PDB file of C-alpha atoms in Angstrom:
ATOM      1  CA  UNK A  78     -62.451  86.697 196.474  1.00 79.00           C
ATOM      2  CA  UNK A  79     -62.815  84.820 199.744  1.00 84.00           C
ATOM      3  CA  UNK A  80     -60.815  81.944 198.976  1.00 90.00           C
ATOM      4  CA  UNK A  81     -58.551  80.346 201.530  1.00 93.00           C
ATOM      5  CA  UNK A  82     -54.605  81.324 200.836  1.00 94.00           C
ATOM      6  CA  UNK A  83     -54.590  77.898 199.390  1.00 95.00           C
ATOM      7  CA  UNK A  84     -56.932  77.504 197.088  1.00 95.00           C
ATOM      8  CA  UNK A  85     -56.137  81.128 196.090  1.00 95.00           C
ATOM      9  CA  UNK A  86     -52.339  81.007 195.693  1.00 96.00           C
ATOM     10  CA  UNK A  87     -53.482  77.832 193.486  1.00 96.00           C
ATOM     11  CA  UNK A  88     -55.550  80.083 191.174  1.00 96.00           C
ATOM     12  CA  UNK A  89     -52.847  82.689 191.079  1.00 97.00           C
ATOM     13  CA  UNK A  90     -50.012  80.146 189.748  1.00 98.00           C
ATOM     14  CA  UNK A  91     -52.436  78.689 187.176  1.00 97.00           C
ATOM     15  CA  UNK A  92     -53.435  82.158 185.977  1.00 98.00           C
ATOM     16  CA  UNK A  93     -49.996  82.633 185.927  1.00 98.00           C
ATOM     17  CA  UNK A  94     -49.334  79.498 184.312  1.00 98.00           C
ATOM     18  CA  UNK A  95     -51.866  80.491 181.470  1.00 98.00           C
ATOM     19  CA  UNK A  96     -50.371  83.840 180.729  1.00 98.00           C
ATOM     20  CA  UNK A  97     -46.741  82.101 180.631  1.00 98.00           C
ATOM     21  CA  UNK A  98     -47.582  79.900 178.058  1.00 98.00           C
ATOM     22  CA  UNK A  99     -49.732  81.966 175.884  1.00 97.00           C
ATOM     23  CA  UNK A 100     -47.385  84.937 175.256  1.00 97.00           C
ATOM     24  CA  UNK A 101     -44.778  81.778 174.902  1.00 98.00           C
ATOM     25  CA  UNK A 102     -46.359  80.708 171.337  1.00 95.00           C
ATOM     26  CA  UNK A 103     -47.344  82.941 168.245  1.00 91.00           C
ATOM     27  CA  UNK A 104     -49.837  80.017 167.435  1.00 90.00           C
ATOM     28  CA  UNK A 105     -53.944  81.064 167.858  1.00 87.00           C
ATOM     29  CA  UNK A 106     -54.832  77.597 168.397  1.00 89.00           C
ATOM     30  CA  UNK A 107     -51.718  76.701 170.996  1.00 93.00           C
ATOM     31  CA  UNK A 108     -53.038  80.507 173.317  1.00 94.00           C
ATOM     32  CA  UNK A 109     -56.588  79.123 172.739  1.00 94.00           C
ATOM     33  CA  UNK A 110     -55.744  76.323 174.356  1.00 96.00           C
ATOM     34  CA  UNK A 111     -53.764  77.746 177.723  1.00 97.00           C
ATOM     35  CA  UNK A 112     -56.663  79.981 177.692  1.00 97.00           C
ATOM     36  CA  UNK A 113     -58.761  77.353 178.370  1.00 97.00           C
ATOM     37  CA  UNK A 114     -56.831  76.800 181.328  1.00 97.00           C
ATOM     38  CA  UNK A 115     -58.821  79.530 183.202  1.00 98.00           C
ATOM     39  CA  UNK A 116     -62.101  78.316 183.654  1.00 96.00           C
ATOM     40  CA  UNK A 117     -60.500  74.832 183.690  1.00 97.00           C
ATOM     41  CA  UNK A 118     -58.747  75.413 187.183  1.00 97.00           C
ATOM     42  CA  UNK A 119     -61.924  77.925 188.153  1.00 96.00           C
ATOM     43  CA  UNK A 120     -64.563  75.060 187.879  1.00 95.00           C
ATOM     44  CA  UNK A 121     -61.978  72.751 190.083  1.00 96.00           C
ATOM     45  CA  UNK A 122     -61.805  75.142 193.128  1.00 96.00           C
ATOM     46  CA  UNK A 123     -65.402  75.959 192.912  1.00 92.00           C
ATOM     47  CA  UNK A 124     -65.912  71.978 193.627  1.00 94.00           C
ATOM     48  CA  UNK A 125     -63.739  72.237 197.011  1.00 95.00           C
ATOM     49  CA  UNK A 126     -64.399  75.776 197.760  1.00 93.00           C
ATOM     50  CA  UNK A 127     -67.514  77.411 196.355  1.00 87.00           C
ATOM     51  CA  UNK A 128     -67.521  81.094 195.617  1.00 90.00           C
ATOM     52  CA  UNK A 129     -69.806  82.935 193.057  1.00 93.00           C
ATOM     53  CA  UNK A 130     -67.413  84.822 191.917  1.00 93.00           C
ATOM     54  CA  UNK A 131     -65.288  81.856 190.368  1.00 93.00           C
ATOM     55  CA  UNK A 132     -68.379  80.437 188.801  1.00 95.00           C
ATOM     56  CA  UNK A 133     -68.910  84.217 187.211  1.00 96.00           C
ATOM     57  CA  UNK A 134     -65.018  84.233 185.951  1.00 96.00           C
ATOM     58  CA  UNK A 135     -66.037  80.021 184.591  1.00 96.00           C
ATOM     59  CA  UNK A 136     -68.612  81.203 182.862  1.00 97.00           C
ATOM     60  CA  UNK A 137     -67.450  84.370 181.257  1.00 98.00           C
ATOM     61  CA  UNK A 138     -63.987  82.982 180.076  1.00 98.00           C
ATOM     62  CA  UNK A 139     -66.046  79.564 178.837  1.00 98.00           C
ATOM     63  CA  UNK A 140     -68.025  81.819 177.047  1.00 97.00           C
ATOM     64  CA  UNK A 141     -65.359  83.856 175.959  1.00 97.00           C
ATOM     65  CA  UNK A 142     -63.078  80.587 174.448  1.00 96.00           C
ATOM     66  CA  UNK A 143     -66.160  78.988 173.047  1.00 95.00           C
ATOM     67  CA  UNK A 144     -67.244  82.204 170.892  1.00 92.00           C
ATOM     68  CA  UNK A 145     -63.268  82.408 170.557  1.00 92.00           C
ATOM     69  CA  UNK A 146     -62.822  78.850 169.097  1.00 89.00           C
ATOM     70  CA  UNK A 147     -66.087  78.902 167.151  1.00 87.00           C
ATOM     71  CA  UNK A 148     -64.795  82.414 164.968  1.00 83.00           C
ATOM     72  CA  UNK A 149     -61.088  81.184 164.676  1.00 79.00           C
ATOM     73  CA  UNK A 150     -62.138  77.038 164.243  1.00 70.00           C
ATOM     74  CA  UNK A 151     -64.337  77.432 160.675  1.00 58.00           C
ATOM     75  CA  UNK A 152     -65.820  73.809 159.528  1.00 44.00           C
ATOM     76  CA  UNK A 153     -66.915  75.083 156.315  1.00 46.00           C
ATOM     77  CA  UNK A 154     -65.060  77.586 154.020  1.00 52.00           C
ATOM     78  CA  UNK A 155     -68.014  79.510 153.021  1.00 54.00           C
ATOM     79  CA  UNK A 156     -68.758  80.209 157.079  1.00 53.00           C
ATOM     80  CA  UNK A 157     -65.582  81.848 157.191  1.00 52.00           C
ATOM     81  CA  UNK A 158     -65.806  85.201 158.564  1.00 51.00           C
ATOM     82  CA  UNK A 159     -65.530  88.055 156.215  1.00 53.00           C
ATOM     83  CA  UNK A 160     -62.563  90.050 157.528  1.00 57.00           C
ATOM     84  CA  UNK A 161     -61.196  87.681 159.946  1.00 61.00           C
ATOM     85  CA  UNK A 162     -60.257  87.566 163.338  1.00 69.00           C
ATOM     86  CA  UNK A 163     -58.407  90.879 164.679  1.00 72.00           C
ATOM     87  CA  UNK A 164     -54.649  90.516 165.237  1.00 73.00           C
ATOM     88  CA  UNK A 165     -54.649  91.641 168.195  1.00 83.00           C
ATOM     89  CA  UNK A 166     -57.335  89.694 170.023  1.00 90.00           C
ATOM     90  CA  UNK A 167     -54.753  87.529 172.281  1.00 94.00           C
ATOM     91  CA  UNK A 168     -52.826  90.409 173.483  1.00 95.00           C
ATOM     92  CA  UNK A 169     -55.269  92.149 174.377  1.00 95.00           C
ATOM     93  CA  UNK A 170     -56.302  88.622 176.511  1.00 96.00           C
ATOM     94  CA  UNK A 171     -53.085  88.491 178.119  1.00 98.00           C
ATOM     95  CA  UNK A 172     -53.290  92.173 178.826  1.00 98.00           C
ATOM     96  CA  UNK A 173     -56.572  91.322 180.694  1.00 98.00           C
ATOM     97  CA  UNK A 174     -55.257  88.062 182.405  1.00 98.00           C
ATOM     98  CA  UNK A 175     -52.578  89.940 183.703  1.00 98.00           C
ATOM     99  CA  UNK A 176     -54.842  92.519 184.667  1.00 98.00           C
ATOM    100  CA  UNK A 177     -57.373  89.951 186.592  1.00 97.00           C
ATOM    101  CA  UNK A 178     -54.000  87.930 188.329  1.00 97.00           C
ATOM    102  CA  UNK A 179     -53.086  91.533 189.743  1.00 97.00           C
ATOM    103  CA  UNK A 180     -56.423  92.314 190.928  1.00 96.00           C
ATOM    104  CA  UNK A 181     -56.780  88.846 192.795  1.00 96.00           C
ATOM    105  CA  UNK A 182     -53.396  88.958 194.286  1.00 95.00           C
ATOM    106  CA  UNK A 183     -54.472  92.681 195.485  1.00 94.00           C
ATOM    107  CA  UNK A 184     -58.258  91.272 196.634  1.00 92.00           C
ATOM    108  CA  UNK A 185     -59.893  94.056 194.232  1.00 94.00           C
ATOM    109  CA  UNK A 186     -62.815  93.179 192.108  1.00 94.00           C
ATOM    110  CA  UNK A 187     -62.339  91.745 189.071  1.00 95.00           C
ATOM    111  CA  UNK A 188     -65.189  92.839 186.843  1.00 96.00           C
ATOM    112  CA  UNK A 189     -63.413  95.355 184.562  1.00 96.00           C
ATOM    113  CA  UNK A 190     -60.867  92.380 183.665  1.00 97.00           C
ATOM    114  CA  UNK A 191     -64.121  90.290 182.956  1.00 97.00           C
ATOM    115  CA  UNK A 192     -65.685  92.518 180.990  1.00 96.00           C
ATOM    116  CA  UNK A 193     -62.657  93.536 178.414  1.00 96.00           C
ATOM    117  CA  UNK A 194     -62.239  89.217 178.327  1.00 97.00           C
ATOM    118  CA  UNK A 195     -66.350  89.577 177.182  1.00 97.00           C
ATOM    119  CA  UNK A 196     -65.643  92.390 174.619  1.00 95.00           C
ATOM    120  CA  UNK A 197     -62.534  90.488 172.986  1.00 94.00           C
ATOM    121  CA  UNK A 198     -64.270  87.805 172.924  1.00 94.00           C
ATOM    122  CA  UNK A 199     -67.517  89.571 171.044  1.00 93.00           C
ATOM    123  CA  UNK A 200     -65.290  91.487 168.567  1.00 90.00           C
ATOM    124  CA  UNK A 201     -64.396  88.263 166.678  1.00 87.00           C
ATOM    125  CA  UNK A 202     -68.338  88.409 165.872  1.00 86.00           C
ATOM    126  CA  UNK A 203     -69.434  90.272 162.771  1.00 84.00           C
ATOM    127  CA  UNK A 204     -71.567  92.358 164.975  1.00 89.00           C
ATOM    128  CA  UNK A 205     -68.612  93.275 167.091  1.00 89.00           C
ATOM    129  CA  UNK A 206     -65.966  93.572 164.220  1.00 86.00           C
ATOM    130  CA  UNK A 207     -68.458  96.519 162.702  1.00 89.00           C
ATOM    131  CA  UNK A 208     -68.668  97.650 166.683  1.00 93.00           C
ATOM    132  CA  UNK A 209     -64.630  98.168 166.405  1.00 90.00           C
ATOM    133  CA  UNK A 210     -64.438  99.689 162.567  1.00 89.00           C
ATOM    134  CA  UNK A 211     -66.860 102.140 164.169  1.00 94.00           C
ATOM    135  CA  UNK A 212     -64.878 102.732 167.256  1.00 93.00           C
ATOM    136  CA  UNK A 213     -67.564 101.815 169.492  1.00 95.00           C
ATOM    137  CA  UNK A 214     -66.198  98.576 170.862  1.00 91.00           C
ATOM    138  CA  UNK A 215     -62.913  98.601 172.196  1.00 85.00           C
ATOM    139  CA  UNK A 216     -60.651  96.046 173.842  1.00 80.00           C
TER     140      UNK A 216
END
């Protein structure tokens, strides 16, 4: 990512900062939140420094924690999802944040990180809960 080693190093320590303080709290709600962190911080540098590759990780961990919060956050009890939401959703998120802060701090590309963020993300669906019973979605 051509950032400058400012604006980088900031989006390192908030990544960082993130990752600390979800694997600091067994609480869904409490990671959710820190998760949110991510695009958070990614939409602030992309208003001093553009880059489109910060408004592909905004929109990709928005849509992530939005399809995230809407499967764990159920208004009505009869919306609830059948099985629930997969145990191991958030370490698998903090696998992939750590993943993405290594890949940043090393200037490789970032995609793969993305993309397992995406399919975490998805497998709280019912479509992508049936995806993992079948073995064809993994994360």
């Amino acid at each position: 990512m051509n950032l400058s080693k400012d604006m980088n190093k900031l989006f390192i320590d908030e990544l960082n900062f993130v990752l600390q303080h979800m694997k600091a709290t067994d609480k869904s709600m409490e990671k959710l939140y820190f998760f949110s962190g991510i695009f958070a911080v990614a939409n602030r540098i992309f208003n001093i420094e553009s880059h489109p590759e910060l408004v592909f990780i905004h929109n990709v961990v928005k849509a992530a924690h939005d399809e995230l919060q809407a499967n764990l956050i159920v208004q009505f009890p009869q919306q609830r999802p059948a099985f629930g939401i997969p145990e191991d959703i958030f370490d698998g998120l903090e696998a992939a944040i750590e993943e993405m802060i290594t890949r940043i701090s090393s200037d490789q590309d970032i995609y793969s990180s993305l993309q397992k963020i995406s399919n975490i993300a998805y497998s709280t669906t019912g479509n992508g809960r049936y995806l993992r019973l079948k073995g064809m979605l993994t994360i």
